[in-house]
Coordinates of C-alpha atoms in Angstrom, one line a residue:
Chain A
M193 CA 0.0 0.0 0.0
A194 CA 2.8 2.4 0.9
G195 CA 4.4 1.9 -2.5
Q196 CA 1.2 2.5 -4.1
E197 CA 0.4 5.8 -2.5
Q198 CA 3.7 7.4 -3.3
K199 CA 3.4 6.4 -6.9
S200 CA 3.2 9.0 -9.6
T201 CA 0.5 8.9 -12.2
Q202 CA 2.8 8.7 -15.2
P203 CA 1.7 6.6 -18.1
R204 CA 3.3 3.3 -18.7
G205 CA 6.7 3.2 -20.3
E206 CA 8.2 5.8 -17.9
E207 CA 10.0 3.1 -16.0
E208 CA 7.9 3.7 -13.0
A209 CA 8.7 0.2 -11.7
A210 CA 12.1 1.5 -10.7
E211 CA 10.5 4.1 -8.4
V212 CA 8.5 1.6 -6.5
D213 CA 10.2 0.4 -3.3
V214 CA 8.2 -2.8 -3.0
P215 CA 8.0 -5.5 -5.7
T216 CA 4.3 -5.1 -6.4
P217 CA 1.7 -2.8 -4.9
A218 CA 0.1 -4.7 -2.0
A219 CA -3.3 -3.5 -3.0
A220 CA -3.5 -5.6 -6.1
P221 CA -6.7 -7.6 -6.0
A222 CA -7.0 -11.3 -5.3
G223 CA -6.8 -13.0 -8.6
A224 CA -5.0 -10.3 -10.5
Q225 CA -1.6 -11.5 -9.2
D226 CA -1.5 -14.9 -10.8
T227 CA 0.5 -15.0 -14.0
E228 CA -2.1 -15.9 -16.5
S229 CA -4.7 -13.3 -15.5
T230 CA -2.0 -10.7 -15.0
H231 CA -0.9 -11.2 -18.6
G232 CA -4.5 -10.9 -19.7
V233 CA -5.0 -7.7 -17.8
D234 CA -1.7 -6.3 -19.0
D235 CA -2.7 -6.8 -22.6
L236 CA -6.0 -5.2 -21.9
L237 CA -4.4 -2.2 -20.2
D238 CA -2.1 -1.7 -23.2
E239 CA -5.1 -1.6 -25.4
I240 CA -7.0 0.8 -23.2
D241 CA -3.9 3.1 -22.9
N242 CA -4.3 3.7 -26.6
V243 CA -7.9 4.8 -26.5
L244 CA -8.0 6.8 -23.2
E245 CA -8.8 10.4 -23.6
T246 CA -5.7 12.5 -23.3
N247 CA -5.4 14.6 -20.2
A248 CA -7.4 12.7 -17.7
E249 CA -7.4 15.5 -15.2
E250 CA -9.0 17.9 -17.6
F251 CA -11.5 15.4 -18.9
V252 CA -12.7 14.3 -15.5
R253 CA -13.0 17.9 -14.3
G254 CA -14.9 18.8 -17.4
F255 CA -17.3 16.0 -17.2
V256 CA -20.0 17.8 -15.3
Q257 CA -23.7 16.8 -15.6
K258 CA -26.8 18.5 -14.6
G259 CA -28.9 16.2 -12.4
G260 CA -31.6 14.0 -13.9
Q261 CA -34.0 11.4 -12.9
Chain B
M347 CA -54.1 -13.2 -11.7
A348 CA -51.4 -12.6 -14.2
S349 CA -53.0 -14.7 -16.9
D350 CA -55.9 -12.3 -16.6
T351 CA -53.8 -9.3 -17.2
S352 CA -51.1 -10.7 -19.5
P353 CA -53.0 -12.9 -21.9
G354 CA -50.6 -15.2 -23.8
L355 CA -47.7 -14.8 -21.4
A356 CA -46.8 -17.6 -19.1
V357 CA -47.5 -17.1 -15.4
G358 CA -44.9 -17.4 -12.7
G359 CA -41.8 -16.8 -14.7
A360 CA -39.7 -14.1 -16.4
Q361 CA -42.1 -13.1 -19.1
R362 CA -43.9 -9.8 -18.6
V363 CA -44.5 -6.5 -20.4
M364 CA -41.4 -4.4 -19.7
G365 CA -39.2 -1.7 -21.0
A366 CA -36.1 0.4 -20.2
E367 CA -35.3 4.1 -20.0
T368 CA -31.7 5.1 -20.5
E369 CA -30.6 8.7 -19.8
F370 CA -27.2 9.3 -21.4
G371 CA -24.4 11.4 -19.8
I372 CA -23.6 14.2 -22.3
H373 CA -20.2 15.9 -22.9
A374 CA -19.2 18.5 -25.4
P375 CA -15.5 18.8 -24.9
N376 CA -15.2 21.9 -27.1
S377 CA -18.0 23.7 -25.4
P378 CA -17.5 23.7 -21.6
G379 CA -20.4 25.3 -19.9
A380 CA -22.8 24.8 -22.8
N381 CA -26.4 24.4 -21.8
A382 CA -27.0 20.7 -21.3
T383 CA -30.7 20.8 -22.3
Y384 CA -29.7 22.5 -25.5
L385 CA -26.9 20.0 -26.2
S386 CA -29.4 17.2 -25.6
S387 CA -31.8 18.8 -28.1
Q388 CA -29.0 18.7 -30.6
V389 CA -28.7 15.0 -30.1
I390 CA -32.4 14.5 -30.8
A391 CA -32.2 16.8 -33.8
A392 CA -29.2 14.9 -35.2
Y393 CA -31.0 11.6 -35.0
A394 CA -34.2 13.2 -36.5
R395 CA -32.1 14.4 -39.5
L396 CA -30.7 10.9 -39.9
S397 CA -34.0 9.1 -39.7
R398 CA -35.7 11.6 -42.0
A399 CA -33.1 10.7 -44.6
R400 CA -34.6 7.2 -44.3
P401 CA -38.3 7.7 -45.1
A402 CA -39.2 4.5 -43.3
D403 CA -38.4 6.2 -39.9
P404 CA -39.5 9.8 -40.0
G405 CA -39.9 10.6 -36.3
T406 CA -43.1 11.7 -34.6
S407 CA -43.7 14.0 -31.6
W408 CA -45.0 12.9 -28.2
D409 CA -48.7 12.8 -27.1
Y410 CA -48.8 13.9 -23.5
T411 CA -52.6 13.3 -23.0
D412 CA -52.3 10.4 -20.7
E413 CA -49.3 11.4 -18.6
T414 CA -49.9 11.5 -14.9
P415 CA -46.6 12.0 -13.2
L416 CA -48.0 13.4 -9.9
R417 CA -50.4 10.5 -9.2
D418 CA -49.0 8.4 -6.3
A419 CA -49.6 4.6 -6.1
R420 CA -50.4 4.9 -2.5
G421 CA -53.7 6.6 -3.4
W422 CA -53.2 10.3 -3.7
A423 CA -51.8 12.9 -6.1
V424 CA -49.4 15.7 -5.4
P425 CA -51.0 19.1 -6.1
R426 CA -49.4 20.7 -9.1
G427 CA -48.4 23.8 -7.2
R428 CA -46.4 21.7 -4.7
A429 CA -44.5 19.6 -7.3
H430 CA -41.0 20.3 -8.2
E431 CA -40.6 21.4 -11.8
D432 CA -38.6 18.2 -12.5
Q433 CA -41.7 16.2 -11.8
L434 CA -43.8 17.9 -14.5
T435 CA -42.9 15.4 -17.2
D436 CA -46.4 15.7 -18.7
V437 CA -45.7 18.8 -20.7
E438 CA -43.2 19.5 -23.5
P439 CA -40.1 21.0 -22.1
I440 CA -39.3 24.4 -23.3
L441 CA -35.9 25.6 -24.3
T442 CA -35.6 29.3 -23.8
A443 CA -33.8 31.6 -26.2
E444 CA -31.4 32.4 -23.3
A445 CA -30.4 28.8 -23.0
V446 CA -29.8 28.4 -26.7
A447 CA -27.8 31.6 -26.7
L448 CA -25.8 30.6 -23.7
A449 CA -24.9 27.4 -25.5
H450 CA -23.3 29.4 -28.2
G451 CA -21.5 31.7 -25.8
P452 CA -22.4 35.2 -24.6
A453 CA -21.0 36.9 -27.7
E454 CA -23.7 35.3 -29.8
I455 CA -26.7 36.3 -27.7
E456 CA -28.5 37.4 -30.8
L457 CA -29.7 34.3 -32.6
D458 CA -28.8 34.3 -36.3
G459 CA -32.2 33.3 -37.4
D460 CA -31.4 30.1 -39.2
Q461 CA -31.4 28.1 -36.0
E462 CA -33.7 25.1 -36.3
P463 CA -36.4 25.0 -33.6
A464 CA -35.2 22.9 -30.7
L465 CA -36.4 19.4 -31.1
M466 CA -37.3 17.8 -27.8
N467 CA -39.2 14.6 -28.7
L468 CA -39.3 11.9 -31.2
V469 CA -41.1 8.6 -31.5
L470 CA -39.1 6.2 -33.6
G471 CA -40.1 3.6 -36.1
N472 CA -39.0 0.9 -33.6
G473 CA -41.6 2.1 -31.2
A474 CA -39.2 3.8 -28.9
R475 CA -39.2 7.4 -27.6
L476 CA -36.1 9.6 -27.9
Y477 CA -36.3 12.8 -26.1
V478 CA -34.8 15.4 -23.8
D479 CA -35.3 14.6 -20.2
H480 CA -34.3 17.6 -18.1
A481 CA -30.6 17.8 -19.1
H482 CA -30.0 14.5 -20.8
P483 CA -30.9 12.7 -24.0
E484 CA -33.1 9.8 -23.1
Y485 CA -34.1 6.7 -25.0
S486 CA -37.1 4.8 -23.8
S487 CA -37.3 1.4 -25.3
P488 CA -40.5 0.0 -26.8
E489 CA -42.5 -2.4 -24.7
V490 CA -41.2 -6.0 -24.9
T491 CA -42.4 -9.2 -23.3
N492 CA -39.2 -10.8 -22.0
P493 CA -35.7 -9.9 -20.6
R494 CA -33.9 -11.0 -23.8
D495 CA -35.8 -8.5 -25.9
A496 CA -35.4 -5.9 -23.2
V497 CA -31.7 -6.2 -23.6
I498 CA -31.9 -6.1 -27.4
W499 CA -34.2 -3.0 -27.7
D500 CA -32.1 -1.2 -25.0
L501 CA -29.0 -1.9 -27.1
A502 CA -30.9 -0.4 -30.0
G503 CA -31.0 2.8 -28.0
D504 CA -27.2 2.7 -27.6
A505 CA -27.0 2.3 -31.4
V506 CA -29.3 5.3 -31.8
A507 CA -27.1 7.3 -29.4
L508 CA -24.0 6.3 -31.4
A509 CA -25.6 7.3 -34.7
A510 CA -26.4 10.7 -33.3
V511 CA -22.8 11.1 -31.9
R512 CA -21.4 10.2 -35.3
A513 CA -23.6 12.6 -37.1
L514 CA -22.7 15.4 -34.7
A515 CA -19.0 14.6 -35.0
D516 CA -19.2 14.9 -38.7
D517 CA -20.9 18.3 -38.5
A518 CA -18.1 20.7 -38.3
G519 CA -20.2 23.6 -37.1
R520 CA -21.4 21.9 -33.9
G521 CA -18.3 20.0 -32.7
P522 CA -18.4 16.7 -31.1
I523 CA -21.0 15.8 -28.5
N524 CA -20.3 12.5 -26.8
L525 CA -22.7 10.3 -24.9
Y526 CA -22.1 8.0 -22.0
K527 CA -24.3 5.2 -20.7
N528 CA -23.7 5.8 -17.1
N529 CA -25.4 7.3 -14.1
T530 CA -23.2 9.9 -12.4
D531 CA -20.6 12.5 -13.2
G532 CA -18.8 11.6 -9.9
K533 CA -19.3 15.1 -8.6
G534 CA -22.8 14.8 -7.1
A535 CA -25.1 14.6 -10.1
S536 CA -26.9 11.4 -10.9
Y537 CA -29.2 10.6 -13.8
G538 CA -31.3 7.6 -14.0
T539 CA -31.7 4.3 -15.8
H540 CA -35.3 3.2 -15.2
E541 CA -37.1 -0.1 -15.8
N542 CA -40.8 -0.4 -16.2
Y543 CA -42.8 -3.6 -15.5
L544 CA -46.5 -4.1 -16.1
V545 CA -48.2 -5.5 -12.9
P546 CA -51.8 -6.3 -12.2
R547 CA -53.6 -3.5 -10.4
A548 CA -55.0 -6.1 -8.1
V549 CA -51.6 -6.7 -6.5
P550 CA -51.6 -4.5 -3.4
F551 CA -48.9 -1.8 -3.6
S552 CA -47.7 -2.7 -0.1
D553 CA -46.9 -6.2 -1.3
L554 CA -44.7 -4.8 -4.0
V555 CA -42.9 -2.7 -1.4
S556 CA -42.3 -5.5 1.0
G557 CA -41.5 -8.1 -1.6
L558 CA -39.1 -6.0 -3.7
T559 CA -37.2 -3.9 -1.2
P560 CA -34.8 -6.6 0.1
F561 CA -34.4 -7.8 -3.5
F562 CA -33.5 -4.4 -4.9
I563 CA -31.0 -3.5 -2.2
S564 CA -29.1 -6.7 -3.1
R565 CA -29.7 -6.9 -6.9
Q566 CA -26.8 -4.5 -7.4
L567 CA -24.4 -7.4 -6.7
I568 CA -25.3 -9.0 -10.0
C569 CA -26.1 -6.0 -12.1
G570 CA -24.3 -3.0 -10.6
S571 CA -22.1 -1.3 -13.2
G572 CA -19.4 -0.1 -10.7
R573 CA -18.3 3.3 -9.6
V574 CA -15.1 5.0 -8.6
G575 CA -15.6 7.1 -5.5
L576 CA -17.8 6.8 -2.4
G577 CA -20.7 9.1 -1.4
Q578 CA -22.9 11.2 -3.6
D579 CA -20.1 13.5 -4.6
G580 CA -17.7 10.7 -5.0
S581 CA -15.2 12.3 -2.8
G582 CA -14.6 9.2 -0.6
P583 CA -11.7 7.2 -2.0
G584 CA -12.6 3.7 -3.2
Y585 CA -14.7 1.8 -5.5
Q586 CA -18.3 0.6 -5.1
I587 CA -20.6 -1.9 -6.8
S588 CA -23.5 0.4 -7.9
Q589 CA -23.5 3.7 -9.7
R590 CA -26.8 4.7 -8.2
A591 CA -26.9 3.3 -4.7
D592 CA -25.5 6.3 -2.8
Y593 CA -28.2 8.6 -4.3
F594 CA -31.0 6.8 -2.6
E595 CA -32.3 8.5 0.5
A596 CA -35.8 7.1 1.1
E597 CA -37.6 3.8 1.2
V598 CA -40.8 4.7 -0.7
G599 CA -41.8 7.9 -2.6
L600 CA -42.9 9.7 -5.7
E601 CA -39.8 11.6 -6.6
T602 CA -37.1 10.5 -9.1
T603 CA -34.7 13.5 -9.0
M604 CA -34.5 14.2 -5.2
R605 CA -35.0 12.2 -2.0
R606 CA -34.8 9.2 -4.4
P607 CA -36.7 6.2 -3.0
I608 CA -35.9 2.5 -3.4
I609 CA -39.5 1.9 -4.4
N610 CA -41.0 4.6 -6.6
T611 CA -44.7 5.2 -6.4
R612 CA -45.4 7.0 -9.6
D613 CA -48.8 5.8 -10.8
E614 CA -48.8 6.4 -14.5
P615 CA -49.9 3.1 -15.9
H616 CA -49.7 4.0 -19.6
A617 CA -52.3 1.2 -19.9
V618 CA -55.9 0.5 -18.8
A619 CA -55.6 2.0 -15.3
D620 CA -58.2 -0.3 -13.7
K621 CA -56.3 -3.4 -14.7
Y622 CA -52.7 -2.5 -14.6
R623 CA -50.0 -0.5 -12.8
R624 CA -46.6 0.2 -14.3
L625 CA -44.0 -0.4 -11.7
H626 CA -41.4 2.3 -12.3
V627 CA -38.0 1.0 -11.0
I628 CA -35.4 3.7 -10.5
V629 CA -32.7 1.8 -8.5
G630 CA -31.0 0.1 -11.5
D631 CA -27.7 1.1 -13.0
A632 CA -27.1 1.6 -16.7
N633 CA -25.4 -1.5 -18.1
V634 CA -23.1 -2.0 -21.0
S635 CA -22.7 -5.6 -20.0
H636 CA -25.4 -7.6 -21.8
V637 CA -25.6 -10.2 -19.2
A638 CA -25.8 -7.7 -16.3
N639 CA -28.6 -6.0 -18.1
Y640 CA -30.3 -9.3 -18.8
L641 CA -30.0 -10.3 -15.1
K642 CA -31.4 -6.9 -14.1
F643 CA -34.7 -7.4 -16.1
G644 CA -34.9 -11.1 -15.7
T645 CA -34.5 -11.4 -12.0
A646 CA -36.9 -8.4 -11.4
A647 CA -39.5 -10.1 -13.6
L648 CA -39.2 -13.3 -11.6
V649 CA -39.5 -11.5 -8.3
L650 CA -42.6 -9.7 -9.5
S651 CA -44.0 -13.1 -10.3
L652 CA -43.3 -14.2 -6.7
V653 CA -45.1 -11.1 -5.4
E654 CA -48.1 -11.7 -7.7
A655 CA -48.3 -15.3 -6.5
G656 CA -48.1 -14.2 -2.9
R657 CA -44.9 -16.2 -2.5
A658 CA -42.3 -13.4 -2.1
P659 CA -39.8 -14.2 0.7
Q660 CA -41.0 -12.7 4.0
I661 CA -37.9 -10.6 4.7
E662 CA -37.7 -7.2 6.4
V663 CA -34.4 -5.3 6.3
H664 CA -33.5 -3.0 9.1
E665 CA -32.9 0.5 7.6
P666 CA -32.9 -0.6 4.0
V667 CA -31.4 2.6 2.6
E668 CA -28.4 2.4 4.7
A669 CA -28.1 -1.3 4.0
M670 CA -28.2 -0.6 0.3
H671 CA -25.3 1.9 0.6
R672 CA -23.3 -0.6 2.7
L673 CA -23.7 -3.4 0.3
S674 CA -22.7 -1.2 -2.6
H675 CA -19.5 -0.3 -0.8
D676 CA -18.6 -3.9 0.0
T677 CA -16.8 -5.3 -3.0
D678 CA -15.6 -8.3 -1.0
L679 CA -19.2 -9.3 -0.5
V680 CA -18.7 -10.1 3.2
E681 CA -20.9 -7.4 4.8
K682 CA -23.9 -8.6 6.8
I683 CA -27.0 -6.6 7.0
R684 CA -29.5 -6.9 9.8
L685 CA -33.0 -8.2 9.3
L686 CA -35.9 -7.2 11.6
D687 CA -36.2 -10.9 12.8
G688 CA -32.7 -10.7 14.3
R689 CA -30.9 -12.6 11.5
Y690 CA -27.8 -11.2 9.8
V691 CA -27.4 -12.0 6.1
T692 CA -25.0 -11.1 3.3
G693 CA -26.2 -9.6 0.1
L694 CA -25.5 -12.9 -1.7
E695 CA -27.5 -14.8 0.9
L696 CA -30.4 -12.4 0.3
Q697 CA -30.2 -13.1 -3.5
W698 CA -30.1 -16.8 -2.8
I699 CA -33.3 -16.6 -0.8
Y700 CA -35.0 -14.9 -3.8
F701 CA -33.5 -17.3 -6.3
E702 CA -34.7 -20.4 -4.4
A703 CA -38.2 -19.0 -4.1
A704 CA -38.3 -18.1 -7.8
A705 CA -36.9 -21.5 -8.8
K706 CA -39.5 -23.2 -6.7
L707 CA -42.4 -21.1 -8.2
A708 CA -41.1 -21.9 -11.7
A709 CA -41.0 -25.6 -10.9
D710 CA -44.5 -25.5 -9.5
T711 CA -45.9 -23.7 -12.5
G712 CA -43.8 -25.5 -15.2
V713 CA -42.6 -22.2 -16.8
A714 CA -39.0 -23.3 -16.7
S715 CA -39.5 -26.9 -17.9
A716 CA -37.7 -28.0 -21.1
D717 CA -40.9 -28.9 -22.8
G718 CA -43.8 -26.5 -22.3
G719 CA -41.8 -23.9 -20.5
D720 CA -41.9 -20.2 -21.6
G721 CA -38.4 -20.3 -23.2
H722 CA -37.1 -17.6 -21.0
T723 CA -37.5 -18.4 -17.3
A724 CA -35.1 -21.4 -17.3
H725 CA -32.4 -19.3 -18.9
V726 CA -32.8 -16.5 -16.4
L727 CA -32.7 -18.9 -13.5
A728 CA -29.6 -20.6 -14.8
R729 CA -27.7 -17.3 -15.3
W730 CA -28.9 -16.0 -11.9
E731 CA -27.7 -19.1 -10.2
Q732 CA -24.4 -19.1 -12.1
S733 CA -23.8 -15.5 -11.2
L734 CA -24.3 -16.1 -7.5
N735 CA -22.0 -19.1 -7.5
D736 CA -19.3 -17.3 -9.5
L737 CA -19.4 -14.2 -7.3
A738 CA -18.7 -16.4 -4.2
G739 CA -16.4 -18.9 -5.8
D740 CA -14.8 -17.9 -9.1
R741 CA -14.5 -14.1 -9.4
D742 CA -12.4 -14.4 -12.5
A743 CA -15.3 -16.1 -14.2
A744 CA -17.7 -13.6 -12.8
A745 CA -15.6 -10.7 -14.2
G746 CA -16.4 -12.0 -17.7
Y747 CA -20.0 -10.8 -17.4
I748 CA -20.6 -9.1 -14.0
E749 CA -20.1 -5.4 -15.0
W750 CA -18.8 -4.0 -11.7
L751 CA -16.3 -6.8 -11.4
A752 CA -15.1 -6.4 -15.0
K753 CA -14.6 -2.7 -14.4
L754 CA -12.9 -3.3 -11.1
R755 CA -10.5 -5.7 -12.8
V756 CA -9.4 -3.0 -15.2
L757 CA -9.1 -0.4 -12.4
D758 CA -7.1 -2.8 -10.2
G759 CA -4.9 -3.4 -13.2
Y760 CA -4.1 0.3 -13.4
R761 CA -3.6 0.5 -9.7
S762 CA -1.3 -2.4 -9.7
R763 CA 0.7 -1.5 -12.9
D764 CA 0.9 2.2 -12.4
G765 CA 0.4 2.4 -8.6
L766 CA -2.5 4.7 -8.8
S767 CA -4.5 5.7 -5.8
W768 CA -8.3 5.8 -6.0
G769 CA -8.3 9.6 -6.2
D770 CA -6.2 9.5 -9.4
A771 CA -7.8 11.2 -12.3
R772 CA -6.9 8.4 -14.6
L773 CA -9.1 6.0 -12.7
G774 CA -11.9 8.5 -12.8
L775 CA -11.4 8.7 -16.6
V776 CA -11.5 4.9 -17.0
D777 CA -14.8 5.0 -14.9
I778 CA -16.4 7.5 -17.3
Q779 CA -15.0 6.2 -20.5
W780 CA -16.1 2.7 -19.6
S781 CA -19.5 3.7 -20.8
D782 CA -18.6 5.8 -23.9
V783 CA -21.1 4.7 -26.6
R784 CA -18.4 4.7 -29.3
P785 CA -17.0 1.2 -29.8
E786 CA -13.5 2.6 -30.5
R787 CA -13.5 4.6 -27.3
G788 CA -15.8 2.8 -24.9
I789 CA -13.8 0.6 -22.6
A790 CA -16.5 -1.9 -21.9
L791 CA -17.2 -2.1 -25.6
R792 CA -13.5 -2.7 -26.2
L793 CA -13.5 -5.5 -23.7
A794 CA -16.5 -7.0 -25.4
A795 CA -14.8 -6.8 -28.8
R796 CA -11.8 -8.7 -27.5
G797 CA -14.0 -11.3 -25.8
S798 CA -13.2 -10.2 -22.3
L799 CA -16.9 -9.2 -21.6
E800 CA -19.6 -11.6 -22.7
T801 CA -22.2 -10.5 -25.2
M802 CA -25.6 -12.0 -25.6
A803 CA -27.1 -10.1 -28.5
D804 CA -25.5 -10.2 -31.9
A805 CA -25.0 -7.1 -34.0
A806 CA -27.6 -8.1 -36.6
S807 CA -30.4 -8.4 -33.9
V808 CA -29.5 -5.0 -32.5
A809 CA -29.4 -3.4 -36.0
A810 CA -32.8 -4.8 -36.7
A811 CA -34.2 -3.5 -33.4
V812 CA -33.1 0.0 -34.3
S813 CA -35.7 0.1 -37.1
E814 CA -38.1 -2.7 -36.2
P815 CA -40.5 -2.7 -33.3
P816 CA -41.0 -5.8 -31.2
A817 CA -43.7 -7.9 -32.9
D818 CA -45.5 -9.0 -29.8
T819 CA -46.7 -5.8 -28.1
R820 CA -48.5 -2.6 -29.1
A821 CA -45.1 -1.1 -30.0
W822 CA -45.6 -2.9 -33.2
F823 CA -48.7 -0.9 -34.1
R824 CA -47.0 2.4 -33.0
G825 CA -43.8 1.8 -34.9
T826 CA -45.4 0.3 -38.0
S827 CA -47.9 3.2 -38.2
I828 CA -45.0 5.7 -38.1
K829 CA -43.1 3.8 -40.8
R830 CA -46.1 3.1 -42.9
F831 CA -47.6 6.5 -42.9
P832 CA -44.7 8.9 -42.7
G833 CA -45.8 12.4 -42.2
S834 CA -49.3 11.4 -41.3
V835 CA -48.7 10.5 -37.7
A836 CA -48.9 13.7 -35.8
S837 CA -47.9 12.3 -32.4
A838 CA -47.8 9.1 -30.4
S839 CA -47.3 7.9 -26.9
W840 CA -47.2 4.6 -25.1
D841 CA -51.0 4.4 -25.2
S842 CA -52.0 6.3 -28.3
V843 CA -51.2 7.0 -31.9
V844 CA -52.6 10.3 -33.3
F845 CA -53.1 10.3 -37.1
A846 CA -53.3 13.4 -39.2
P847 CA -54.6 12.2 -42.5
P848 CA -53.6 14.4 -45.4
G849 CA -56.3 16.9 -46.4
S850 CA -58.2 16.4 -43.2
Y851 CA -58.5 19.0 -40.5
R852 CA -59.2 16.4 -37.9
L853 CA -56.8 14.4 -35.9
Q854 CA -57.7 10.8 -35.3
R855 CA -56.4 9.5 -32.0
V856 CA -56.2 5.8 -31.7
P857 CA -55.9 4.6 -28.1
T858 CA -53.6 1.7 -27.4
R859 CA -54.2 1.0 -23.8
E860 CA -53.7 -2.8 -23.9
P861 CA -50.0 -3.4 -24.1
L862 CA -50.5 -6.9 -25.6
R863 CA -52.8 -5.7 -28.4
G864 CA -51.7 -4.0 -31.5
T865 CA -49.2 -6.8 -32.1
K866 CA -48.0 -7.9 -35.5
A867 CA -50.3 -11.0 -35.4
L868 CA -53.3 -8.8 -34.8
T869 CA -52.6 -5.9 -37.1
Q870 CA -50.3 -7.0 -39.9
A871 CA -53.3 -7.9 -42.2
L872 CA -54.8 -4.5 -41.7
F873 CA -51.6 -2.7 -42.7
D874 CA -51.3 -5.1 -45.7
A875 CA -54.8 -4.6 -46.9
H876 CA -55.0 -0.8 -46.8
E877 CA -52.6 1.2 -48.8
K878 CA -54.2 4.6 -48.0
I879 CA -54.4 6.0 -44.5
E880 CA -58.1 6.9 -44.9
D881 CA -59.0 3.3 -45.7
F882 CA -56.7 2.0 -43.0
L883 CA -58.3 4.2 -40.3
T884 CA -61.8 3.3 -41.5
A885 CA -61.0 -0.4 -41.4
L886 CA -59.3 0.0 -38.0
L887 CA -61.9 2.1 -36.3
G888 CA -65.1 1.6 -38.3
E889 CA -68.0 3.4 -36.7
R890 CA -65.7 4.8 -34.0
R891 CA -64.1 7.3 -36.4
T892 CA -64.7 10.8 -35.3

């Protein structure tokens, strides 16, 4: 958990693994740690990285809705 | 009882007249601060332009005659003067010139004169309604008779939304307007996804309240769509099962936009009022997962059959609103909630109690049997049982179709890979973009395309449902009238079609108050036999023509 909270929010490919002082963030969910599903999730994240809106901060801030039913 | 009110539909199972309403989140990235109602009207107008290009689907306005949003199922009506303006859904919303002008920015307060009038309502050739609901574009599906069709015609709405988004993106003057099939902006606003189920009027409303409340507070475990952030404004760090749960503040009530109740009492039957009520369910999440959506409709229909049969589990939850929030926040599914009889049960245990009762009723009535069953109930029961087993035993399997788990798996992937905390904007982005209706952008749709999220409805069925009404309800008469006599249907609603024959000063209103009449089987021959609208109306109405 400690490693996780001090992590930056850089996108993948910035060698963030080197900055983490524990091998893997402890908060990873049950099931996501075993090799096969981790590979699946990694592939998935690679794909999602390519379609995520740029500038998450601005997008999330700008996504304001008026109330509805 | 049900056979009396749903002729032709099997009793005790998952068949029932039902439908879905989906409000889409709306975002115009190039126009921050644009008026949301105006943006929504642009979505409706864009789809109208598309459908007018196809003469078979010209679009028709809404007939408000039979709307009664202030009538309460508990036996009274809220005086108009005391209602909140959001509750007055029985009049056409008006978009003021100021709102339009603000959408274009203060520098253009003078309208340039070639603005199209704002279009707020359309009835589509598939029998659906597409309209502006407060500040969102909303698609209300046509009436269907089973949960599988409910999923398909709800997906048709996603396709309609996508078509409008594409058209607006191509229109350089307006800039992109994107739509999201979700329920919250993560900052305190929530917009609804509603289900409607036809129920015999003879079922006491109090039975619906007692039978459905424990079911609804736990149903989110199988059909919640997942949400980053805790609390109404999402400021609490973490992830929860339901998009909507935190916005519920009351057990029973009429409102849908404030003090939201677990059981909504709006008594607006859109059918023969003496025989039917329309149960308006506002606790559900918008689902991109086909299976989650299917479970949402299918299990609710089964539990309504239990209530009708007087066989709903006798369970009373202590402080159900708080219990609903607590279950939503418990992704490990270990939280126990207190029942008034002193027991403590988990959300999954509550679901099992309902499952067992529904399976028993189905066995007793034969609706789930391989031969002579209704063709729907057995499948809903099987998927329901599988989901409860997987949620407890094989979460990897469950993540292949349970929407909140599929989303959590992606978010946990980011948290693990990039070490993100729950407050990180990138997780908030994934949460929103999960439900983008564009297949190349929507994360859930990407998962489905790569086989990581199960689909139930194939693209051809959904494409057909965009233009074809369901054959087995009155939606068929509505949709076919609009397609067959383009330009001569002045307006329509769930329980009417208003014809404006060319050359006539009179409007001819055809009531359609029986949801299971006006089917293809009953009216196809009439449409086939009469080319001209005058002949058609004469044949349809005979002496009753006014």
